[in-house]
PDB file of C-alpha atoms and ligand atoms in Angstrom:
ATOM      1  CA  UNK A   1       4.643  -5.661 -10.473  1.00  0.00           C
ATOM      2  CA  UNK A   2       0.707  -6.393 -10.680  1.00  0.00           C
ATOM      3  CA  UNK A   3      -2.020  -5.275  -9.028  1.00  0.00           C
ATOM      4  CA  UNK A   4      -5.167  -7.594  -8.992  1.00  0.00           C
ATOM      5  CA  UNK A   5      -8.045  -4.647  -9.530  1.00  0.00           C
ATOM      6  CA  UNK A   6     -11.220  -6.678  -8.561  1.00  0.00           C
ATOM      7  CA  UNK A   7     -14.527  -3.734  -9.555  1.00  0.00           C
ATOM      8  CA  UNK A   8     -17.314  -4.536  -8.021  1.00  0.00           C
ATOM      9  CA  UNK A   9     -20.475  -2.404  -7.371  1.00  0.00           C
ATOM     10  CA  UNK A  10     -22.806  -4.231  -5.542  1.00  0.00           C
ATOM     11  CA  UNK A  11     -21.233  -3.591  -2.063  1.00  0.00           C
ATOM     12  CA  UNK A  12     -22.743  -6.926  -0.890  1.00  0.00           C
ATOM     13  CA  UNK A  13     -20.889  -8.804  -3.514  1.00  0.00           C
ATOM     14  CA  UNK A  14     -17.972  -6.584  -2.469  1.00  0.00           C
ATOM     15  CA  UNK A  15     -17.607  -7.352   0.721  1.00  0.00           C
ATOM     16  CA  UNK A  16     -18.594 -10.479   0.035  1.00  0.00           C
ATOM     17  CA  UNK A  17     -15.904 -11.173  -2.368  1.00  0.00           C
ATOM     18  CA  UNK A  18     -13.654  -9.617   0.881  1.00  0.00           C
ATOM     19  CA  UNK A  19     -14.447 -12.205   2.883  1.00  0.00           C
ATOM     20  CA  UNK A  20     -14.404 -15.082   1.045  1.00  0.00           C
ATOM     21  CA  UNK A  21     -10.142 -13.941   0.481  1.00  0.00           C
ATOM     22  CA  UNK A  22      -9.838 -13.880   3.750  1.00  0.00           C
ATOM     23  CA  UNK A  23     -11.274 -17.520   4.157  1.00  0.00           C
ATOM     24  CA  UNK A  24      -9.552 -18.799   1.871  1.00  0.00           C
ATOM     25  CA  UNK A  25      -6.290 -17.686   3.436  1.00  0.00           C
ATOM     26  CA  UNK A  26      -7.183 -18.972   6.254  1.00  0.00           C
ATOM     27  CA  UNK A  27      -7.784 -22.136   4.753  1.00  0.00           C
ATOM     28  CA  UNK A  28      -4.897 -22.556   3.066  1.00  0.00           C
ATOM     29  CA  UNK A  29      -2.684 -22.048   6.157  1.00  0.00           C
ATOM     30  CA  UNK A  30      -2.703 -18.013   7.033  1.00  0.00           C
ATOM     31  CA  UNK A  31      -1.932 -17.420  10.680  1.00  0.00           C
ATOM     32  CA  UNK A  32      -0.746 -13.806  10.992  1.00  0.00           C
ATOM     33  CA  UNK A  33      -3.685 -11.502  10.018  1.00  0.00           C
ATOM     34  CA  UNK A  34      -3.089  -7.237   9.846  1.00  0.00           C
ATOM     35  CA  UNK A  35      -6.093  -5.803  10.283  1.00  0.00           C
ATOM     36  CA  UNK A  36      -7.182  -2.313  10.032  1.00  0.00           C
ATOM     37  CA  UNK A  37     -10.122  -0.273  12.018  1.00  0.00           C
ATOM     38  CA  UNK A  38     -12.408   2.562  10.196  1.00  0.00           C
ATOM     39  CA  UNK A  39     -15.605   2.414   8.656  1.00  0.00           C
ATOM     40  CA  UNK A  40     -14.471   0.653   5.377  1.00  0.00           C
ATOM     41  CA  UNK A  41     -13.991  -2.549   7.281  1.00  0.00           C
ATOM     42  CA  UNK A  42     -17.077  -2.266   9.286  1.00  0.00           C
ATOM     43  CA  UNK A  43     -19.293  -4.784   7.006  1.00  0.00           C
ATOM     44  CA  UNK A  44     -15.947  -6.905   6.588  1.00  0.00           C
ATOM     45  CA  UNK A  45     -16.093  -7.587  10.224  1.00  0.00           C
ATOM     46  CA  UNK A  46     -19.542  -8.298  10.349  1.00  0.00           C
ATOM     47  CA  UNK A  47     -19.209 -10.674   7.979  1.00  0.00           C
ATOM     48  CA  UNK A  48     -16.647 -12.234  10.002  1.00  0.00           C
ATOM     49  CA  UNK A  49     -18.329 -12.044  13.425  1.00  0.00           C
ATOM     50  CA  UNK A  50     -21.027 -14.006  11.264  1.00  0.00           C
ATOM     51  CA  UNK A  51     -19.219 -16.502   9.949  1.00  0.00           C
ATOM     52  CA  UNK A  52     -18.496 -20.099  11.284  1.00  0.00           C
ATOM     53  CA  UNK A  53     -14.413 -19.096  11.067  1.00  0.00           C
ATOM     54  CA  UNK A  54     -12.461 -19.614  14.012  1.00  0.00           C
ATOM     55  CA  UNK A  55      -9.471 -17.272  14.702  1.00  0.00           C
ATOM     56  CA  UNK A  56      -8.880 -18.705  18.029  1.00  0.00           C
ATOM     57  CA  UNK A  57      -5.172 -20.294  16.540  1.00  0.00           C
ATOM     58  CA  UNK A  58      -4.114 -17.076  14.454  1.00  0.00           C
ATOM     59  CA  UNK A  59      -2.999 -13.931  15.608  1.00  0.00           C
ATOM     60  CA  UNK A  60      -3.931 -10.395  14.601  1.00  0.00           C
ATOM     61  CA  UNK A  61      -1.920  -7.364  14.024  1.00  0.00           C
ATOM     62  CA  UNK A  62      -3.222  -3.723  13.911  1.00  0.00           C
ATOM     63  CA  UNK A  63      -2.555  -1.009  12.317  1.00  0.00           C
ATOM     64  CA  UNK A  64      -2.356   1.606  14.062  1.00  0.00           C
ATOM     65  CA  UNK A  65      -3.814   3.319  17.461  1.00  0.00           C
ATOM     66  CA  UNK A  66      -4.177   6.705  18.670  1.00  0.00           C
ATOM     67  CA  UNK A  67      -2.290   8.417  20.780  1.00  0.00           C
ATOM     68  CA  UNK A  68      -3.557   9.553  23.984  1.00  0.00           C
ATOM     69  CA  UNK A  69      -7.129   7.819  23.667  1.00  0.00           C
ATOM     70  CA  UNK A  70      -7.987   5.556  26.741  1.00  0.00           C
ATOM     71  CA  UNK A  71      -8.513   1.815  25.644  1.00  0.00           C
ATOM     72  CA  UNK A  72     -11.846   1.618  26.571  1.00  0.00           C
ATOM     73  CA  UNK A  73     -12.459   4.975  24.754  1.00  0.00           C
ATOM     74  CA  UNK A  74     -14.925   4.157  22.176  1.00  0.00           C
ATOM     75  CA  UNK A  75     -12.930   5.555  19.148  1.00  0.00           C
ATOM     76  CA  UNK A  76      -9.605   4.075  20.284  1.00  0.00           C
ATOM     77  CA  UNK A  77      -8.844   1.426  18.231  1.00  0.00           C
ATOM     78  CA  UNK A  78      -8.454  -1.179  20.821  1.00  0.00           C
ATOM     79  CA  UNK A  79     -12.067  -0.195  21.666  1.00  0.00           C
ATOM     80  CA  UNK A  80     -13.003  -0.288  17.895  1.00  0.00           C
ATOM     81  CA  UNK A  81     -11.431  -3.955  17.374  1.00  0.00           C
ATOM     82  CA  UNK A  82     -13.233  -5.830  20.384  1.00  0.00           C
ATOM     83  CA  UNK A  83     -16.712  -4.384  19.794  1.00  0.00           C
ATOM     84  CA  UNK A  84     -16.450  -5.318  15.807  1.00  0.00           C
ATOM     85  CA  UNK A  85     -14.239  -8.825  15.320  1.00  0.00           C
ATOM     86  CA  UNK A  86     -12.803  -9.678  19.111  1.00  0.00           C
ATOM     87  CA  UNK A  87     -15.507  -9.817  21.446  1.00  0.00           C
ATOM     88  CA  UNK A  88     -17.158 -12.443  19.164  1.00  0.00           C
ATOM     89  CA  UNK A  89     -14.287 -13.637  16.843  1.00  0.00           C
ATOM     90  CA  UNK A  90     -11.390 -13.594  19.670  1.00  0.00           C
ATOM     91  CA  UNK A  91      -7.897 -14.168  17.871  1.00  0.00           C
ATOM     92  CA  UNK A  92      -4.954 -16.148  19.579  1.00  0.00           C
ATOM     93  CA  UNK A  93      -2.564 -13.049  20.534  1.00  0.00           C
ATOM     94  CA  UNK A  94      -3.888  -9.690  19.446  1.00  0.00           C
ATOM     95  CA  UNK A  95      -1.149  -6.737  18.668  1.00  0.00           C
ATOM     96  CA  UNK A  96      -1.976  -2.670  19.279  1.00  0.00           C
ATOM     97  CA  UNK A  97      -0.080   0.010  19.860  1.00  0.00           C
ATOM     98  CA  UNK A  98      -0.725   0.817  23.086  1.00  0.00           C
ATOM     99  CA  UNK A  99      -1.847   4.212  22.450  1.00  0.00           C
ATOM    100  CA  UNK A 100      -2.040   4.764  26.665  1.00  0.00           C
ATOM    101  CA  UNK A 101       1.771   4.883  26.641  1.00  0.00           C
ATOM    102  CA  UNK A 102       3.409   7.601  27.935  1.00  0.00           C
ATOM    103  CA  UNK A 103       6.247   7.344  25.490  1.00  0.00           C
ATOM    104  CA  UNK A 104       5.141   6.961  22.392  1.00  0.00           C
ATOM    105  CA  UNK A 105       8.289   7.085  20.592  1.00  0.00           C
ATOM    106  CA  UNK A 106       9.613   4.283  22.329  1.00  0.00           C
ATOM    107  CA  UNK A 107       6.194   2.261  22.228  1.00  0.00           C
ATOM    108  CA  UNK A 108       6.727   3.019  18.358  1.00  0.00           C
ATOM    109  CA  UNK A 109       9.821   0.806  18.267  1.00  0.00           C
ATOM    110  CA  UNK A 110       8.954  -1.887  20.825  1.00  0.00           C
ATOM    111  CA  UNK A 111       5.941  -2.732  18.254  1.00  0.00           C
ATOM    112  CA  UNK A 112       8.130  -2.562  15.356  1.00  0.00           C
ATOM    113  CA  UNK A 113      10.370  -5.257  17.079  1.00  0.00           C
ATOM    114  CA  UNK A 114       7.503  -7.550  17.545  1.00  0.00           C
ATOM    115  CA  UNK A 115       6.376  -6.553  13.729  1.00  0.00           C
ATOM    116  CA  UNK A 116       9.704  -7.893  13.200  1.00  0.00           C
ATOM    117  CA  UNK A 117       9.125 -11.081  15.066  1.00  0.00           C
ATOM    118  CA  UNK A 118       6.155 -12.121  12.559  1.00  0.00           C
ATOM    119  CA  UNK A 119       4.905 -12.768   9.018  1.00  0.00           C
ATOM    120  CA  UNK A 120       1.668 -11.051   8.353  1.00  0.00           C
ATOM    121  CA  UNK A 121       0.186 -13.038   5.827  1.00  0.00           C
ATOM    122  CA  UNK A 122      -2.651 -11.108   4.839  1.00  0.00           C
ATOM    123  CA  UNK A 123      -2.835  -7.477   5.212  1.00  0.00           C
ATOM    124  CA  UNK A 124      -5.997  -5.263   5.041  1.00  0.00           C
ATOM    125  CA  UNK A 125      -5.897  -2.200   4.316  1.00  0.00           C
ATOM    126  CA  UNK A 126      -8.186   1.247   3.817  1.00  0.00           C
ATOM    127  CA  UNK A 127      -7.034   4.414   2.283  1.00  0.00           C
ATOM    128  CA  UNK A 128      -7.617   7.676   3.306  1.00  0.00           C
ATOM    129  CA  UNK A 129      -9.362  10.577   0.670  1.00  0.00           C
ATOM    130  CA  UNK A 130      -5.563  12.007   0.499  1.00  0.00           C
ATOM    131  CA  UNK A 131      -3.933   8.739  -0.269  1.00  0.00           C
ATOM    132  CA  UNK A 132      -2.781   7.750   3.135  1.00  0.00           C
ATOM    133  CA  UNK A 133      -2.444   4.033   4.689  1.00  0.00           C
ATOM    134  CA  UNK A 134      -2.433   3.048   8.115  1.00  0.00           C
ATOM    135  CA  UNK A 135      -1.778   6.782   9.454  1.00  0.00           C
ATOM    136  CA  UNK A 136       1.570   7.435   6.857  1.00  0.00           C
ATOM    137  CA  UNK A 137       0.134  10.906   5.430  1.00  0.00           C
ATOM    138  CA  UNK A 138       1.420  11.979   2.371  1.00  0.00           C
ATOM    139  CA  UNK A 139       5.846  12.854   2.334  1.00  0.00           C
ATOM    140  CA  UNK A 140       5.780   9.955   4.673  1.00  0.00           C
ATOM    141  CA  UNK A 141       9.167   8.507   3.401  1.00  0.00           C
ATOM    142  CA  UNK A 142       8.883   4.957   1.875  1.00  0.00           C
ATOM    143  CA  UNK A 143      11.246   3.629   4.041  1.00  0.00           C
ATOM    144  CA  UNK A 144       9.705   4.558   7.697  1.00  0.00           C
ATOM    145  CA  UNK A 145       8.580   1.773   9.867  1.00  0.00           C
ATOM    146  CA  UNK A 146       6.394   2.039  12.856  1.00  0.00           C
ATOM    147  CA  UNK A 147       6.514   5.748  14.308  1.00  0.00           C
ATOM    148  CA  UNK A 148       4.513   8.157  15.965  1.00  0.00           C
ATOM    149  CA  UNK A 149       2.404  10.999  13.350  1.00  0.00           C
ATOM    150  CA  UNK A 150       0.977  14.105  13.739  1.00  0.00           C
ATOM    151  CA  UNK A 151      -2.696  13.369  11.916  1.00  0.00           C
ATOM    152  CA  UNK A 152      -3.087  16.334   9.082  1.00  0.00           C
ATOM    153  CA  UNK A 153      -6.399  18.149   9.561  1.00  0.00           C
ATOM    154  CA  UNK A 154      -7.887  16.708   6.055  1.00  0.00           C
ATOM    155  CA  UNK A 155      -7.569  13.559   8.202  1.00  0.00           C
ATOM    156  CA  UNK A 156      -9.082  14.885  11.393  1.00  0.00           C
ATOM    157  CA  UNK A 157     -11.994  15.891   9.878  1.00  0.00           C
ATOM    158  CA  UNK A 158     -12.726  12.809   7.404  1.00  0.00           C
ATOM    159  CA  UNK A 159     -12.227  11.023  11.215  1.00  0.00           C
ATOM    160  CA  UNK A 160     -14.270  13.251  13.210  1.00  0.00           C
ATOM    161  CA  UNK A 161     -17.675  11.712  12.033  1.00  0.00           C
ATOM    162  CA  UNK A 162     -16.199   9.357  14.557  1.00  0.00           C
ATOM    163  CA  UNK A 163     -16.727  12.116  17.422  1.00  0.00           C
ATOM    164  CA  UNK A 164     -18.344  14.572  19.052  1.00  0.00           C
ATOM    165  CA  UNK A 165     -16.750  17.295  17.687  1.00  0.00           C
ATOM    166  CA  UNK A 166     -13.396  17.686  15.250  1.00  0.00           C
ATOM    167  CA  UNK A 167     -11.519  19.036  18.470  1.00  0.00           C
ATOM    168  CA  UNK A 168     -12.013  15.574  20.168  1.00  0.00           C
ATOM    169  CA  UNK A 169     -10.184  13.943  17.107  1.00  0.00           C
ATOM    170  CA  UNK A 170      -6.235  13.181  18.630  1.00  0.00           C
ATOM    171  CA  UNK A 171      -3.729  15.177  17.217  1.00  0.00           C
ATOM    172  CA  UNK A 172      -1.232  12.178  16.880  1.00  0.00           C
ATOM    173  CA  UNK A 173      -1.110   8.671  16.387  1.00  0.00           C
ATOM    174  CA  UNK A 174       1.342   5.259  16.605  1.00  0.00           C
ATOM    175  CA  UNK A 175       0.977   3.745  12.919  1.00  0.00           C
ATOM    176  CA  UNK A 176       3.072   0.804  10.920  1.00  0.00           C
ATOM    177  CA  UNK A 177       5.099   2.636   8.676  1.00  0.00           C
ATOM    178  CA  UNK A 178       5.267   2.399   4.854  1.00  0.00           C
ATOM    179  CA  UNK A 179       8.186  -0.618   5.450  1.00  0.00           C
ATOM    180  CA  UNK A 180       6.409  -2.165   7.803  1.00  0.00           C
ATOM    181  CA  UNK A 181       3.075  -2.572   5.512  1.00  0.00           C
ATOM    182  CA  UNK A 182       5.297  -3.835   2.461  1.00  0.00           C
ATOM    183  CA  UNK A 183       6.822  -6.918   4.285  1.00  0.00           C
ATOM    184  CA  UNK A 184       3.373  -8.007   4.603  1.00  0.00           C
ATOM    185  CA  UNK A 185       2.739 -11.237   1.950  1.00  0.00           C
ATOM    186  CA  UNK A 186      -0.310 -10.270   0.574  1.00  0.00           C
ATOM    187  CA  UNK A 187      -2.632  -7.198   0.690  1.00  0.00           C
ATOM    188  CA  UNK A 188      -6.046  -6.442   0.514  1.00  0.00           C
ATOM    189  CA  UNK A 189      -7.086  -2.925   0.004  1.00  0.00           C
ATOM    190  CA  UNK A 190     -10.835  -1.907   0.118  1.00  0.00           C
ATOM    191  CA  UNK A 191     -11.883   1.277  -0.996  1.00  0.00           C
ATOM    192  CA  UNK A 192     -15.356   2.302  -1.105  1.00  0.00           C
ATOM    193  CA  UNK A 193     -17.771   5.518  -2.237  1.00  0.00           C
ATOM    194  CA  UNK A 194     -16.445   8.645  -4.517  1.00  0.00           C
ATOM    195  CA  UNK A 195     -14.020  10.213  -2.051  1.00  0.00           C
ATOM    196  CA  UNK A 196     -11.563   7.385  -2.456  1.00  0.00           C
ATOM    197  CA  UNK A 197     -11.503   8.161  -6.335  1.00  0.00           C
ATOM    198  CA  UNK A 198      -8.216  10.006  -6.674  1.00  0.00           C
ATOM    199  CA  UNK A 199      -6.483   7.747  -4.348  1.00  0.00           C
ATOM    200  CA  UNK A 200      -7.307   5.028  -6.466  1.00  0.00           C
ATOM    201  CA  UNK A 201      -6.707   6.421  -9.779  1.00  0.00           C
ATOM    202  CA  UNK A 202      -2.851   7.881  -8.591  1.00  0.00           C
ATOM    203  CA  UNK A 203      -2.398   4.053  -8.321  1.00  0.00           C
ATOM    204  CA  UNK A 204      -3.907   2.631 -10.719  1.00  0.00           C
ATOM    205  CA  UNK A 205      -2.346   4.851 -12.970  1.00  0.00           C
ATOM    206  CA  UNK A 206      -0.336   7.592 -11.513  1.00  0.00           C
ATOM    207  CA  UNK A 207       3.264   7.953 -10.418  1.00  0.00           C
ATOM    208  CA  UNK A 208       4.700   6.028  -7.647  1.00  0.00           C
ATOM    209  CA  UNK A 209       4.825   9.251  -5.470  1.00  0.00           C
ATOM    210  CA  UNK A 210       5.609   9.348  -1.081  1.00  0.00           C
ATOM    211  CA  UNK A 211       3.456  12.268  -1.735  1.00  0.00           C
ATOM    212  CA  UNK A 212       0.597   9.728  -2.312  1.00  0.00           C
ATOM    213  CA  UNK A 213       1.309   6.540  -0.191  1.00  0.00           C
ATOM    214  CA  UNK A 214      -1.101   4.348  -1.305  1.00  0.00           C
ATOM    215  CA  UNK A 215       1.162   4.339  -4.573  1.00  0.00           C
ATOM    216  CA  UNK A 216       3.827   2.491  -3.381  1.00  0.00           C
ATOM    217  CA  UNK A 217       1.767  -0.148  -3.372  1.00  0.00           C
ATOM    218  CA  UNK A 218       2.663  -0.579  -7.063  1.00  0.00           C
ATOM    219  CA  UNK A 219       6.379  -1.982  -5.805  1.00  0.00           C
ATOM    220  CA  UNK A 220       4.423  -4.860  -3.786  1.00  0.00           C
ATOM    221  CA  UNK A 221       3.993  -7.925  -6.013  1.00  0.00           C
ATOM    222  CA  UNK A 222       0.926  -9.014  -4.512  1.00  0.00           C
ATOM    223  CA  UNK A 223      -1.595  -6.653  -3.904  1.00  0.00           C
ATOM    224  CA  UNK A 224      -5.670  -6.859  -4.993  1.00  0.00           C
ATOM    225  CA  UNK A 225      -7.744  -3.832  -4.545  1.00  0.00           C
ATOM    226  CA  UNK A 226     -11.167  -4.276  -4.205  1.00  0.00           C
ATOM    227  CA  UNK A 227     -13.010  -1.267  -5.147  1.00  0.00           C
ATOM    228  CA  UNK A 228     -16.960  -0.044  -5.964  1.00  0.00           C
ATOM    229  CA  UNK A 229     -15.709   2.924  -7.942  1.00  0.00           C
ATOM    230  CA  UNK A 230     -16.298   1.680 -11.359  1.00  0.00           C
ATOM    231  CA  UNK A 231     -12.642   1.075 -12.397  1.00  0.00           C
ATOM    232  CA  UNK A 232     -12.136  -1.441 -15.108  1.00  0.00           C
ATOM    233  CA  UNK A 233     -11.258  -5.011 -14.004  1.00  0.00           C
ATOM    234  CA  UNK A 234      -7.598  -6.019 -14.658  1.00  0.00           C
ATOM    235  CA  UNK A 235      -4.440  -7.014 -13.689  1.00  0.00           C
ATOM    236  CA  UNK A 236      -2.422  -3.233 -13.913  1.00  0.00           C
ATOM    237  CA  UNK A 237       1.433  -3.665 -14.516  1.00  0.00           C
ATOM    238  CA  UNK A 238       3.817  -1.171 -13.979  1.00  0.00           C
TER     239      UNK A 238
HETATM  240  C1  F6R B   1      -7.290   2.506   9.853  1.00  0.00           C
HETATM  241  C2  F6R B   1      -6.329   3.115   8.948  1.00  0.00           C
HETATM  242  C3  F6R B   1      -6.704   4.167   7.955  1.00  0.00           C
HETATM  243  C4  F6R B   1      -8.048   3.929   7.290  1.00  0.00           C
HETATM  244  C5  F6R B   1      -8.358   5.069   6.329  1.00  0.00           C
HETATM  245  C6  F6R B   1      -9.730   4.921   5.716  1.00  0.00           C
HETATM  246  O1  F6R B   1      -6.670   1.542  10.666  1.00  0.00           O
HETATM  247  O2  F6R B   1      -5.195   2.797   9.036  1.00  0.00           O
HETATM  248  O3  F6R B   1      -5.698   4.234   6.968  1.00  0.00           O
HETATM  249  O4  F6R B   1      -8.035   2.716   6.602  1.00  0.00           O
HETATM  250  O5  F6R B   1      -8.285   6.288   7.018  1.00  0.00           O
HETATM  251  O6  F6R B   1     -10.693   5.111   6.711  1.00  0.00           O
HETATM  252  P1  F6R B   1     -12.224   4.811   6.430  1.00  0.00           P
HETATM  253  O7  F6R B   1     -12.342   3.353   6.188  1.00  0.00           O
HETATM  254  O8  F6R B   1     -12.946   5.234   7.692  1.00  0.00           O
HETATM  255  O9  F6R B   1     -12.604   5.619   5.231  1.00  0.00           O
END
């Protein structure tokens, strides 16, 4: 399986280069988009609220939410995704967890179902400093689709920048699970700045590990990673 590694260290021309995939799917006929919140996809978004693109026939699909967060909280992720692409870029149907639910296991499933009901075409992605995607921290079994998570605390903290204070940071969250990111047709991960480095080398040239999930990526035949870190451009088999 190959993984497109794209290195570029200008972070203009990086998230330039970001966009202009993401236009061209679009032009070609995308219509199911998975997006993903946190600060890697801030100047991503910004590019998009800039653009002339209109999302108004496609649909997006999020990542994951927090549990327990109001909506119009301004870290919940529902909160996050109007004020940087929806308020200006609106999309036809937008998908969340609703992270206001007061059962999330079963809020879990019903978005799984609708998961199920769609074709993302074009998957973004981050990855957190201990390897994670969407909110599936490490042992998160390769097989699990959307369920509820109990965030680790290497995760709170890189998050709680976001708040006030680390205690403000929810303890759990509603995230796609490992399956759920793979059925996806094409992915785009995006990792930027130094603490991203060992996630990126375990797959660029580690073991395909649940104890690192960013490494299954390895198993998806059409992944590019866009990345500042210096890594050598390639295409990286297995
Ligand atoms: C966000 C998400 C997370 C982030 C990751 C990196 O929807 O699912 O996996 O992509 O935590 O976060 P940043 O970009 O803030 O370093």
């Amino acid at each position: 399986m190959t993984i497109q590694l794209l290195s570029i260290q200008n972070i203009d021309q990086l998230y330039e280069k970001a966009f202009s995939i993401l236009k061209e799917q679009q032009n070609t006929g995308a219509k199911n988009f998975g997006l993903a919140t946190g600060g890697t996809m801030i100047p991503l978004y910004k590019y998009i609220r800039n653009s002339a693109l209109d999302f108004s026939h496609c649909n997006s699909v999020n990542l994951d939410e927090y549990v327990g967060l109001p909506k119009s909280h301004p870290q919940s992720y529902f909160s996050f995704m109007r004020k940087h692409v929806f308020n200006t870029k609106p999309f036809g149907i937008t998908y969340l967890p609703n992270g206001e639910t007061a059962n999330p296991e079963e809020e879990a499933k019903r978005y799984e179902t609708t998961l199920k009901s769609l074709e993302i075409d074009l998957q973004l992605l981050g990855v957190g400093e201990n390897g994670h995607i969407g909110f599936n921290e490490p042992g998160t079994s390769f097989t699990s689709e959307t369920h509820v998570v109990t965030l680790t605390n290497s995760t709170r903290k890189a998050n709680a920048r976001f708040f006030h204070t680390i205690d403000d940071v929810p303890r759990k969250a509603i995230t796609m699970g490992i399956a759920s990111i793979m059925r996806a047709k094409q992915i785009l991960l995006i990792a930027v700045g130094a603490k991203k480095r060992p996630a990126i080398q375990a797959l660029l040239h580690g073991e395909i590990t649940e104890m690192i999930p960013v490494t299954v990526l390895k198993k998806h035949g059409n992944v590019i990673v866009l990345t500042d870190l210096g890594f050598k451009n390639t295409n990286h088999d297995d």
